[in-house]
Amino acid sequence: VQNVLMRGEEATVGTRGRVRNRWGQGERLRAEILAAAGRLLGELGTVDGLTLRGVARQAGIAPASIYTQFADRAALIDALVAHEHEHVADLMRQAGEAGAAADPGDHAGIVRAQLYALCRYSLAHPGHYRLMFGGARNTNARYLVDELAGTLAARESAGARLRLPADRAAIVLLVGTHGRVAISHAQAETGPEELVLRFVDELVGLVFDGPVSGGPVSGDRA
Amino acid sequence: VQNVLMRGEEATVGTRGRVRNRWGQGERLRAEILAAAGRLLGELGTVDGLTLRGVARQAGIAPASIYTQFADRAALIDALVAHEHEHVADLMRQAGEAGAAADPGDHAGIVRAQLYALCRYSLAHPGHYRLMFGGARNTNARYLVDELAGTLAARESAGARLRLPADRAAIVLLVGTHGRVAISHAQAETGPEELVLRFVDELVGLVFDGPVSGGPVSGDRA
DNA sequence: TGTACATCAGTGAACGCGCGTTCACTGATGTAC
DNA sequence: TGTACATCAGTGAACGCGCGTTCACTGATGTAC
């Protein structure tokens, strides 16, 4: 094999500057690649165009190096999705705990806190969110339903009154929130977070018994 | 230019069999291309992979021929989207009229009919639906909100009682439906249409005053 | 009626590109004796 | 302590592919005289 330029040889920038990991630390590269893929997905906003070559550029490594950690492009994306699902599950759980700690009697408030957490994540990371919950991927969002249904059931035990069974209410809330978020993503200029949260307020109000709070939301033309 | 095989010449199937349009009928090709693109989108389920070469294959024409009708790939896709938006607007309008004709007193039923029409379209044509209402495209779904808000306002005039102002109720219904549909699309095996429609029932029940009908929906793990 | 020419619908072949993936390799770090 | 070898992290260069797009063209259909 000669070191000669032929046909369409790459205009690779090269990998100068990177220090390779120490002996036995090879798997650190895996985390670096996932982080780079996450960054790139954040920039792109879509999983199309999330190429191995792009990830390699982000990570400052050679495209071939990705294959030391992942079988192929699909495996990398699967790993990214799994990683983010865990992150979202954490966010929801924490929001629920924090809400309950703040005011254990504010049933709707605790539910809102969990949905707010989901909304904030989805608005801050549209690309991640769409990769996880959009598209044709067989999304297993069961953990979200379970988490929220658990919260709702706990609220019922604490005296809250729902207009639907807890599990159905959880689905209405999540599906409704998902719909609002999806529409916010579809807008070229993602409207203010506030409008999404107000929509969630209305939804929560509809699910709990009593008058719907929320109030008039001016300007939401979603 | 010689008729010689060099480098990577195409393994094109060719365009044998197609009869070209008559003089002055050149624009018929435009409709053929749009139809072919629609068919292909239906097969693929995603707009990624909707390539000009694929469309040309579907239409039985040469890839270059597309450029006689569309400036580029983006223009073709824009035209496809516009065409489908008109179609959906028609479906909604017709469903509303048919519902009102069937039983002018069934307020919720008329609203349901319109949402059912949207659901049926979205489940039958996931690729089209996602192209129109998913993704990062700046979707102008204003016409849907207007249509449904008009229906709701008319129902209020006819005696129905809503728990939200008509325009807000329209948004809740559409966003909720969109969310449910999006989740159905995300599922590998699109669950039965029935579950989606039942979800819509619940949503409509929440928006109208009085007890939520819908009833228990067994098996919806959306 | 014939014939030269214009106009139209549509095409074949090529272009350059970035992609996923493969493969033989390099050079630093560790281990055995 | 030195030295031969094994193991590790990571790479450069190439492969074949399908893509969007361009361009000079072909051949049928119409029009002018």
Tab-separated table of N, CA and C in Angstrom, chain B residues 24-180:
chain	number	residue	atom	x	y	z
B	24	GLY	N	-48.491	20.220	-25.404
B	24	GLY	CA	-49.310	21.100	-24.580
B	24	GLY	C	-49.795	20.442	-23.304
B	25	GLN	N	-49.542	19.146	-23.169
B	25	GLN	CA	-49.985	18.417	-21.975
B	25	GLN	C	-48.808	18.105	-21.049
B	26	GLY	N	-47.733	18.820	-21.256
B	26	GLY	CA	-46.513	18.544	-20.503
B	26	GLY	C	-46.712	18.603	-18.998
B	27	GLU	N	-47.662	19.424	-18.571
B	27	GLU	CA	-47.831	19.565	-17.128
B	27	GLU	C	-48.518	18.373	-16.481
B	28	ARG	N	-49.017	17.482	-17.317
B	28	ARG	CA	-49.566	16.255	-16.722
B	28	ARG	C	-48.497	15.487	-15.954
B	29	LEU	N	-47.272	15.605	-16.434
B	29	LEU	CA	-46.173	14.916	-15.758
B	29	LEU	C	-46.075	15.357	-14.310
B	30	ARG	N	-46.386	16.598	-14.073
B	30	ARG	CA	-46.337	17.124	-12.705
B	30	ARG	C	-47.229	16.303	-11.780
B	31	ALA	N	-48.444	16.063	-12.224
B	31	ALA	CA	-49.372	15.270	-11.406
B	31	ALA	C	-48.882	13.834	-11.257
B	32	GLU	N	-48.323	13.299	-12.324
B	32	GLU	CA	-47.804	11.923	-12.241
B	32	GLU	C	-46.679	11.826	-11.221
B	33	ILE	N	-45.814	12.837	-11.239
B	33	ILE	CA	-44.684	12.830	-10.307
B	33	ILE	C	-45.191	12.949	-8.874
B	34	LEU	N	-46.127	13.853	-8.644
B	34	LEU	CA	-46.674	14.009	-7.292
B	34	LEU	C	-47.320	12.707	-6.823
B	35	ALA	N	-48.051	12.062	-7.728
B	35	ALA	CA	-48.698	10.804	-7.355
B	35	ALA	C	-47.656	9.746	-7.017
B	36	ALA	N	-46.614	9.685	-7.829
B	36	ALA	CA	-45.554	8.707	-7.580
B	36	ALA	C	-44.867	8.996	-6.252
B	37	ALA	N	-44.614	10.260	-5.989
B	37	ALA	CA	-43.978	10.641	-4.723
B	37	ALA	C	-44.875	10.252	-3.554
B	38	GLY	N	-46.174	10.472	-3.700
B	38	GLY	CA	-47.111	10.095	-2.654
B	38	GLY	C	-47.105	8.600	-2.409
B	39	ARG	N	-47.106	7.837	-3.489
B	39	ARG	CA	-47.073	6.383	-3.358
B	39	ARG	C	-45.803	5.935	-2.627
B	40	LEU	N	-44.692	6.488	-3.057
B	40	LEU	CA	-43.409	6.118	-2.455
B	40	LEU	C	-43.364	6.497	-0.975
B	41	LEU	N	-43.855	7.673	-0.658
B	41	LEU	CA	-43.896	8.099	0.739
B	41	LEU	C	-44.752	7.135	1.559
B	42	GLY	N	-45.837	6.693	0.965
B	42	GLY	CA	-46.686	5.718	1.648
B	42	GLY	C	-45.950	4.429	1.944
B	43	GLU	N	-45.117	4.003	0.994
B	43	GLU	CA	-44.360	2.766	1.194
B	43	GLU	C	-43.264	2.946	2.236
B	44	LEU	N	-42.560	4.065	2.140
B	44	LEU	CA	-41.416	4.284	3.021
B	44	LEU	C	-41.850	4.629	4.438
B	45	GLY	N	-42.881	5.442	4.580
B	45	GLY	CA	-43.316	5.876	5.899
B	45	GLY	C	-42.536	7.058	6.431
B	46	THR	N	-41.485	7.424	5.746
B	46	THR	CA	-40.678	8.574	6.165
B	46	THR	C	-40.262	9.353	4.939
B	47	VAL	N	-39.991	10.603	5.148
B	47	VAL	CA	-39.572	11.432	4.028
B	47	VAL	C	-38.089	11.228	3.731
B	48	ASP	N	-37.340	10.759	4.734
B	48	ASP	CA	-35.957	10.379	4.448
B	48	ASP	C	-36.050	9.187	3.521
B	49	GLY	N	-35.224	9.192	2.551
B	49	GLY	CA	-35.277	8.098	1.605
B	49	GLY	C	-36.257	8.352	0.480
B	50	LEU	N	-36.994	9.433	0.587
B	50	LEU	CA	-37.834	9.837	-0.548
B	50	LEU	C	-36.921	10.574	-1.521
B	51	THR	N	-36.258	9.811	-2.373
B	51	THR	CA	-35.259	10.396	-3.261
B	51	THR	C	-35.854	10.667	-4.634
B	52	LEU	N	-35.249	11.590	-5.322
B	52	LEU	CA	-35.713	11.903	-6.670
B	52	LEU	C	-35.574	10.681	-7.565
B	53	ARG	N	-34.525	9.938	-7.365
B	53	ARG	CA	-34.325	8.738	-8.175
B	53	ARG	C	-35.408	7.709	-7.876
B	54	GLY	N	-35.785	7.619	-6.611
B	54	GLY	CA	-36.862	6.703	-6.243
B	54	GLY	C	-38.190	7.126	-6.843
B	55	VAL	N	-38.464	8.399	-6.776
B	55	VAL	CA	-39.701	8.917	-7.351
B	55	VAL	C	-39.721	8.647	-8.856
B	56	ALA	N	-38.594	8.903	-9.490
B	56	ALA	CA	-38.508	8.672	-10.937
B	56	ALA	C	-38.776	7.203	-11.251
B	57	ARG	N	-38.209	6.316	-10.446
B	57	ARG	CA	-38.438	4.882	-10.629
B	57	ARG	C	-39.929	4.573	-10.526
B	58	GLN	N	-40.569	5.097	-9.473
B	58	GLN	CA	-42.010	4.900	-9.268
B	58	GLN	C	-42.820	5.403	-10.455
B	59	ALA	N	-42.412	6.551	-10.964
B	59	ALA	CA	-43.188	7.180	-12.027
B	59	ALA	C	-42.854	6.591	-13.391
B	60	GLY	N	-41.787	5.814	-13.441
B	60	GLY	CA	-41.389	5.259	-14.723
B	60	GLY	C	-40.802	6.290	-15.667
B	61	ILE	N	-40.107	7.250	-15.100
B	61	ILE	CA	-39.469	8.282	-15.912
B	61	ILE	C	-38.000	8.384	-15.538
B	62	ALA	N	-37.282	9.221	-16.242
B	62	ALA	CA	-35.874	9.441	-15.920
B	62	ALA	C	-35.775	10.479	-14.816
B	63	PRO	N	-34.805	10.322	-13.913
B	63	PRO	CA	-34.639	11.293	-12.829
B	63	PRO	C	-34.579	12.728	-13.347
B	64	ALA	N	-33.925	12.904	-14.447
B	64	ALA	CA	-33.775	14.266	-14.980
B	64	ALA	C	-35.123	14.879	-15.332
B	65	SER	N	-36.091	14.042	-15.635
B	65	SER	CA	-37.387	14.568	-16.076
B	65	SER	C	-38.101	15.335	-14.972
B	66	ILE	N	-37.795	15.000	-13.733
B	66	ILE	CA	-38.434	15.705	-12.624
B	66	ILE	C	-38.129	17.193	-12.684
B	67	TYR	N	-36.951	17.485	-13.187
B	67	TYR	CA	-36.534	18.894	-13.218
B	67	TYR	C	-37.288	19.709	-14.253
B	68	THR	N	-38.053	19.068	-15.086
B	68	THR	CA	-38.891	19.848	-16.007
B	68	THR	C	-40.121	20.391	-15.274
B	69	GLN	N	-40.431	19.831	-14.106
B	69	GLN	CA	-41.636	20.246	-13.382
B	69	GLN	C	-41.341	20.875	-12.030
B	70	PHE	N	-40.197	20.519	-11.430
B	70	PHE	CA	-39.864	21.042	-10.102
B	70	PHE	C	-38.428	21.539	-10.099
B	71	ALA	N	-38.231	22.619	-9.389
B	71	ALA	CA	-36.901	23.237	-9.366
B	71	ALA	C	-35.872	22.294	-8.756
B	72	ASP	N	-36.261	21.626	-7.688
B	72	ASP	CA	-35.350	20.702	-7.024
B	72	ASP	C	-36.138	19.825	-6.059
B	73	ARG	N	-35.434	19.019	-5.322
B	73	ARG	CA	-36.092	18.094	-4.405
B	73	ARG	C	-36.993	18.821	-3.406
B	74	ALA	N	-36.513	19.913	-2.867
B	74	ALA	CA	-37.290	20.662	-1.878
B	74	ALA	C	-38.613	21.127	-2.471
B	75	ALA	N	-38.579	21.573	-3.698
B	75	ALA	CA	-39.797	22.079	-4.335
B	75	ALA	C	-40.806	20.951	-4.524
B	76	LEU	N	-40.312	19.790	-4.882
B	76	LEU	CA	-41.214	18.643	-5.032
B	76	LEU	C	-41.890	18.314	-3.712
B	77	ILE	N	-41.108	18.289	-2.649
B	77	ILE	CA	-41.664	17.941	-1.343
B	77	ILE	C	-42.628	19.020	-0.869
B	78	ASP	N	-42.290	20.268	-1.095
B	78	ASP	CA	-43.215	21.353	-0.733
B	78	ASP	C	-44.553	21.179	-1.443
B	79	ALA	N	-44.487	20.855	-2.719
B	79	ALA	CA	-45.720	20.693	-3.494
B	79	ALA	C	-46.540	19.529	-2.944
B	80	LEU	N	-45.856	18.466	-2.582
B	80	LEU	CA	-46.542	17.306	-2.024
B	80	LEU	C	-47.242	17.680	-0.720
B	81	VAL	N	-46.559	18.398	0.124
B	81	VAL	CA	-47.132	18.823	1.402
B	81	VAL	C	-48.363	19.694	1.172
B	82	ALA	N	-48.245	20.669	0.289
B	82	ALA	CA	-49.371	21.570	0.031
B	82	ALA	C	-50.577	20.772	-0.457
B	83	HIS	N	-50.328	19.846	-1.358
B	83	HIS	CA	-51.396	19.020	-1.910
B	83	HIS	C	-52.127	18.260	-0.816
B	84	GLU	N	-51.367	17.677	0.107
B	84	GLU	CA	-51.971	16.881	1.176
B	84	GLU	C	-52.698	17.749	2.194
B	85	HIS	N	-52.196	18.935	2.440
B	85	HIS	CA	-52.896	19.826	3.364
B	85	HIS	C	-54.292	20.142	2.824
B	86	GLU	N	-54.374	20.372	1.536
B	86	GLU	CA	-55.694	20.634	0.949
B	86	GLU	C	-56.608	19.429	1.133
B	87	HIS	N	-56.020	18.262	0.938
B	87	HIS	CA	-56.800	17.039	1.086
B	87	HIS	C	-57.357	16.905	2.498
B	88	VAL	N	-56.511	17.119	3.485
B	88	VAL	CA	-56.938	16.988	4.881
B	88	VAL	C	-57.999	18.028	5.224
B	89	ALA	N	-57.808	19.234	4.734
B	89	ALA	CA	-58.808	20.275	4.986
B	89	ALA	C	-60.168	19.831	4.446
B	90	ASP	N	-60.176	19.252	3.255
B	90	ASP	CA	-61.421	18.735	2.675
B	90	ASP	C	-62.045	17.671	3.570
B	91	LEU	N	-61.232	16.731	4.008
B	91	LEU	CA	-61.739	15.636	4.839
B	91	LEU	C	-62.425	16.167	6.091
B	92	MET	N	-61.766	17.121	6.743
B	92	MET	CA	-62.327	17.670	7.981
B	92	MET	C	-63.659	18.361	7.703
B	93	ARG	N	-63.671	19.160	6.666
B	93	ARG	CA	-64.886	19.907	6.348
B	93	ARG	C	-66.038	18.942	6.061
B	94	GLN	N	-65.754	17.973	5.222
B	94	GLN	CA	-66.798	17.008	4.856
B	94	GLN	C	-67.295	16.239	6.079
B	95	ALA	N	-66.376	15.836	6.947
B	95	ALA	CA	-66.788	15.078	8.133
B	95	ALA	C	-67.708	15.916	9.002
B	96	GLY	N	-67.381	17.201	9.124
B	96	GLY	CA	-68.224	18.084	9.928
B	96	GLY	C	-69.613	18.198	9.335
B	97	GLU	N	-69.679	18.390	8.034
B	97	GLU	CA	-70.979	18.534	7.383
B	97	GLU	C	-71.792	17.247	7.496
B	98	ALA	N	-71.124	16.132	7.264
B	98	ALA	CA	-71.829	14.846	7.343
B	98	ALA	C	-72.349	14.608	8.756
B	99	GLY	N	-71.527	14.935	9.757
B	99	GLY	CA	-71.936	14.732	11.138
B	99	GLY	C	-73.151	15.586	11.486
B	100	ALA	N	-73.119	16.846	11.080
B	100	ALA	CA	-74.224	17.746	11.380
B	100	ALA	C	-75.494	17.308	10.664
B	101	ALA	N	-75.314	16.768	9.473
B	101	ALA	CA	-76.478	16.304	8.713
B	101	ALA	C	-77.096	15.073	9.380
B	102	ALA	N	-76.255	14.205	9.944
B	102	ALA	CA	-76.736	12.954	10.533
B	102	ALA	C	-77.563	13.217	11.790
B	103	ASP	N	-77.068	14.063	12.685
B	103	ASP	CA	-77.797	14.358	13.921
B	103	ASP	C	-77.364	15.720	14.439
B	104	PRO	N	-78.083	16.754	14.059
B	104	PRO	CA	-77.689	18.125	14.404
B	104	PRO	C	-77.652	18.375	15.901
B	105	GLY	N	-78.280	17.507	16.687
B	105	GLY	CA	-78.318	17.729	18.131
B	105	GLY	C	-77.159	17.079	18.869
B	106	ASP	N	-76.426	16.200	18.211
B	106	ASP	CA	-75.332	15.468	18.873
B	106	ASP	C	-74.048	16.284	18.790
B	107	HIS	N	-73.936	17.243	19.675
B	107	HIS	CA	-72.815	18.180	19.627
B	107	HIS	C	-71.475	17.451	19.650
B	108	ALA	N	-71.299	16.604	20.684
B	108	ALA	CA	-70.024	15.903	20.812
B	108	ALA	C	-69.793	15.001	19.597
B	109	GLY	N	-70.861	14.431	19.076
B	109	GLY	CA	-70.732	13.514	17.942
B	109	GLY	C	-70.185	14.204	16.704
B	110	ILE	N	-70.585	15.431	16.506
B	110	ILE	CA	-70.115	16.175	15.338
B	110	ILE	C	-68.625	16.473	15.468
B	111	VAL	N	-68.244	16.892	16.673
B	111	VAL	CA	-66.826	17.165	16.924
B	111	VAL	C	-66.019	15.881	16.770
B	112	ARG	N	-66.552	14.808	17.313
B	112	ARG	CA	-65.881	13.512	17.187
B	112	ARG	C	-65.681	13.143	15.721
B	113	ALA	N	-66.705	13.361	14.929
B	113	ALA	CA	-66.629	12.984	13.516
B	113	ALA	C	-65.449	13.671	12.825
B	114	GLN	N	-65.263	14.933	13.167
B	114	GLN	CA	-64.156	15.650	12.538
B	114	GLN	C	-62.810	15.099	12.990
B	115	LEU	N	-62.709	14.830	14.272
B	115	LEU	CA	-61.440	14.305	14.775
B	115	LEU	C	-61.200	12.885	14.264
B	116	TYR	N	-62.259	12.127	14.155
B	116	TYR	CA	-62.122	10.781	13.602
B	116	TYR	C	-61.550	10.852	12.187
B	117	ALA	N	-62.046	11.794	11.419
B	117	ALA	CA	-61.562	11.921	10.042
B	117	ALA	C	-60.055	12.159	10.022
B	118	LEU	N	-59.616	13.039	10.920
B	118	LEU	CA	-58.187	13.329	11.007
B	118	LEU	C	-57.409	12.083	11.424
B	119	CYS	N	-57.925	11.364	12.405
B	119	CYS	CA	-57.257	10.148	12.880
B	119	CYS	C	-57.162	9.112	11.775
B	120	ARG	N	-58.244	8.915	11.071
B	120	ARG	CA	-58.244	7.893	10.034
B	120	ARG	C	-57.213	8.209	8.964
B	121	TYR	N	-57.180	9.473	8.591
B	121	TYR	CA	-56.172	9.866	7.597
B	121	TYR	C	-54.773	9.576	8.131
B	122	SER	N	-54.531	9.980	9.354
B	122	SER	CA	-53.180	9.871	9.898
B	122	SER	C	-52.754	8.420	10.073
B	123	LEU	N	-53.715	7.558	10.371
B	123	LEU	CA	-53.367	6.145	10.553
B	123	LEU	C	-53.198	5.448	9.211
B	124	ALA	N	-53.961	5.900	8.232
B	124	ALA	CA	-53.854	5.286	6.906
B	124	ALA	C	-52.616	5.781	6.162
B	125	HIS	N	-52.168	6.978	6.486
B	125	HIS	CA	-51.038	7.571	5.760
B	125	HIS	C	-50.031	8.174	6.725
B	126	PRO	N	-49.372	7.318	7.488
B	126	PRO	CA	-48.458	7.835	8.519
B	126	PRO	C	-47.348	8.695	7.920
B	127	GLY	N	-46.825	8.264	6.804
B	127	GLY	CA	-45.739	9.011	6.181
B	127	GLY	C	-46.178	10.403	5.792
B	128	HIS	N	-47.341	10.502	5.180
B	128	HIS	CA	-47.867	11.808	4.795
B	128	HIS	C	-48.111	12.665	6.028
B	129	TYR	N	-48.731	12.047	7.017
B	129	TYR	CA	-49.074	12.793	8.229
B	129	TYR	C	-47.821	13.346	8.909
B	130	ARG	N	-46.823	12.476	9.029
B	130	ARG	CA	-45.597	12.924	9.696
B	130	ARG	C	-44.902	14.016	8.897
B	131	LEU	N	-44.925	13.865	7.588
B	131	LEU	CA	-44.311	14.898	6.754
B	131	LEU	C	-45.003	16.236	6.974
B	132	MET	N	-46.332	16.201	7.129
B	132	MET	CA	-47.092	17.442	7.255
B	132	MET	C	-47.014	18.036	8.650
B	133	PHE	N	-47.111	17.171	9.664
B	133	PHE	CA	-47.263	17.695	11.016
B	133	PHE	C	-46.115	17.332	11.953
B	134	GLY	N	-45.209	16.531	11.505
B	134	GLY	CA	-44.081	16.168	12.346
B	134	GLY	C	-42.878	16.985	11.947
B	135	GLY	N	-41.708	16.523	12.359
B	135	GLY	CA	-40.466	17.110	11.889
B	135	GLY	C	-40.279	18.571	12.222
B	136	ALA	N	-39.311	19.158	11.603
B	136	ALA	CA	-38.923	20.525	11.919
B	136	ALA	C	-39.527	21.525	10.946
B	137	ARG	N	-40.290	21.023	9.998
B	137	ARG	CA	-40.961	21.884	9.016
B	137	ARG	C	-41.908	22.847	9.734
B	138	ASN	N	-41.963	24.072	9.299
B	138	ASN	CA	-42.852	25.034	9.936
B	138	ASN	C	-44.289	24.770	9.495
B	139	THR	N	-44.934	23.889	10.215
B	139	THR	CA	-46.272	23.454	9.864
B	139	THR	C	-47.292	24.546	10.143
B	140	ASN	N	-48.068	24.901	9.163
B	140	ASN	CA	-49.165	25.821	9.420
B	140	ASN	C	-50.460	25.028	9.494
B	141	ALA	N	-50.772	24.587	10.700
B	141	ALA	CA	-51.978	23.791	10.898
B	141	ALA	C	-53.099	24.679	11.384
B	142	ARG	N	-52.944	25.954	11.152
B	142	ARG	CA	-53.935	26.914	11.603
B	142	ARG	C	-55.329	26.561	11.084
B	143	TYR	N	-55.377	26.080	9.865
B	143	TYR	CA	-56.684	25.787	9.273
B	143	TYR	C	-57.425	24.720	10.067
B	144	LEU	N	-56.683	23.798	10.672
B	144	LEU	CA	-57.334	22.764	11.482
B	144	LEU	C	-57.964	23.382	12.724
B	145	VAL	N	-57.201	24.244	13.388
B	145	VAL	CA	-57.726	24.905	14.581
B	145	VAL	C	-58.961	25.721	14.219
B	146	ASP	N	-58.864	26.464	13.138
B	146	ASP	CA	-60.001	27.301	12.738
B	146	ASP	C	-61.234	26.450	12.447
B	147	GLU	N	-61.024	25.394	11.711
B	147	GLU	CA	-62.151	24.531	11.359
B	147	GLU	C	-62.837	24.001	12.612
B	148	LEU	N	-62.025	23.456	13.531
B	148	LEU	CA	-62.601	22.836	14.708
B	148	LEU	C	-63.178	23.874	15.672
B	149	ALA	N	-62.487	24.994	15.809
B	149	ALA	CA	-63.007	26.056	16.676
B	149	ALA	C	-64.341	26.561	16.130
B	150	GLY	N	-64.452	26.656	14.815
B	150	GLY	CA	-65.723	27.060	14.205
B	150	GLY	C	-66.827	26.089	14.556
B	151	THR	N	-66.526	24.820	14.443
B	151	THR	CA	-67.516	23.801	14.785
B	151	THR	C	-67.927	23.917	16.249
B	152	LEU	N	-66.930	24.070	17.129
B	152	LEU	CA	-67.235	24.150	18.559
B	152	LEU	C	-68.076	25.378	18.875
B	153	ALA	N	-67.744	26.498	18.267
B	153	ALA	CA	-68.519	27.719	18.504
B	153	ALA	C	-69.957	27.527	18.037
B	154	ALA	N	-70.099	26.887	16.890
B	154	ALA	CA	-71.450	26.619	16.375
B	154	ALA	C	-72.218	25.722	17.337
B	155	ARG	N	-71.541	24.748	17.910
B	155	ARG	CA	-72.195	23.847	18.871
B	155	ARG	C	-72.624	24.615	20.111
B	156	GLU	N	-71.772	25.535	20.555
B	156	GLU	CA	-72.131	26.345	21.726
B	156	GLU	C	-73.391	27.157	21.439
B	157	SER	N	-73.438	27.752	20.254
B	157	SER	CA	-74.629	28.519	19.877
B	157	SER	C	-75.858	27.622	19.883
B	158	ALA	N	-75.645	26.362	19.577
B	158	ALA	CA	-76.767	25.420	19.511
B	158	ALA	C	-77.070	24.808	20.871
B	159	GLY	N	-76.365	25.261	21.912
B	159	GLY	CA	-76.727	24.819	23.248
B	159	GLY	C	-75.705	23.982	23.994
B	160	ALA	N	-74.643	23.578	23.326
B	160	ALA	CA	-73.637	22.756	24.011
B	160	ALA	C	-72.889	23.595	25.046
B	161	ARG	N	-72.406	22.947	26.101
B	161	ARG	CA	-71.646	23.670	27.117
B	161	ARG	C	-70.236	23.119	27.175
B	162	LEU	N	-69.257	24.011	27.023
B	162	LEU	CA	-67.848	23.607	27.032
B	162	LEU	C	-67.195	24.016	28.349
B	163	ARG	N	-66.147	23.300	28.716
B	163	ARG	CA	-65.419	23.643	29.935
B	163	ARG	C	-64.275	24.609	29.648
B	164	LEU	N	-64.083	24.928	28.373
B	164	LEU	CA	-63.046	25.883	27.954
B	164	LEU	C	-63.625	26.742	26.842
B	165	PRO	N	-63.045	27.900	26.586
B	165	PRO	CA	-63.461	28.666	25.407
B	165	PRO	C	-63.259	27.828	24.139
B	166	ALA	N	-64.077	28.101	23.128
B	166	ALA	CA	-64.068	27.261	21.934
B	166	ALA	C	-62.674	27.136	21.315
B	167	ASP	N	-61.938	28.238	21.227
B	167	ASP	CA	-60.637	28.160	20.554
B	167	ASP	C	-59.628	27.363	21.369
B	168	ARG	N	-59.709	27.513	22.694
B	168	ARG	CA	-58.804	26.722	23.530
B	168	ARG	C	-59.186	25.246	23.492
B	169	ALA	N	-60.471	24.984	23.493
B	169	ALA	CA	-60.931	23.596	23.430
B	169	ALA	C	-60.466	22.957	22.123
B	170	ALA	N	-60.528	23.721	21.033
B	170	ALA	CA	-60.083	23.193	19.738
B	170	ALA	C	-58.612	22.811	19.802
B	171	ILE	N	-57.823	23.656	20.433
B	171	ILE	CA	-56.387	23.374	20.523
B	171	ILE	C	-56.146	22.141	21.375
B	172	VAL	N	-56.843	22.057	22.507
B	172	VAL	CA	-56.668	20.879	23.366
B	172	VAL	C	-57.011	19.607	22.588
B	173	LEU	N	-58.105	19.660	21.872
B	173	LEU	CA	-58.535	18.471	21.138
B	173	LEU	C	-57.535	18.100	20.041
B	174	LEU	N	-57.107	19.078	19.287
B	174	LEU	CA	-56.195	18.783	18.188
B	174	LEU	C	-54.825	18.351	18.694
B	175	VAL	N	-54.354	19.049	19.696
B	175	VAL	CA	-53.038	18.707	20.233
B	175	VAL	C	-53.077	17.317	20.856
B	176	GLY	N	-54.125	17.051	21.599
B	176	GLY	CA	-54.257	15.733	22.215
B	176	GLY	C	-54.342	14.640	21.168
B	177	THR	N	-55.143	14.874	20.173
B	177	THR	CA	-55.271	13.881	19.095
B	177	THR	C	-53.938	13.679	18.393
B	178	HIS	N	-53.286	14.790	18.115
B	178	HIS	CA	-51.970	14.709	17.482
B	178	HIS	C	-51.019	13.869	18.326
B	179	GLY	N	-51.044	14.101	19.613
B	179	GLY	CA	-50.169	13.346	20.496
B	179	GLY	C	-50.465	11.859	20.442
B	180	ARG	N	-51.738	11.522	20.481
B	180	ARG	CA	-52.108	10.114	20.452
B	180	ARG	C	-51.712	9.466	19.139
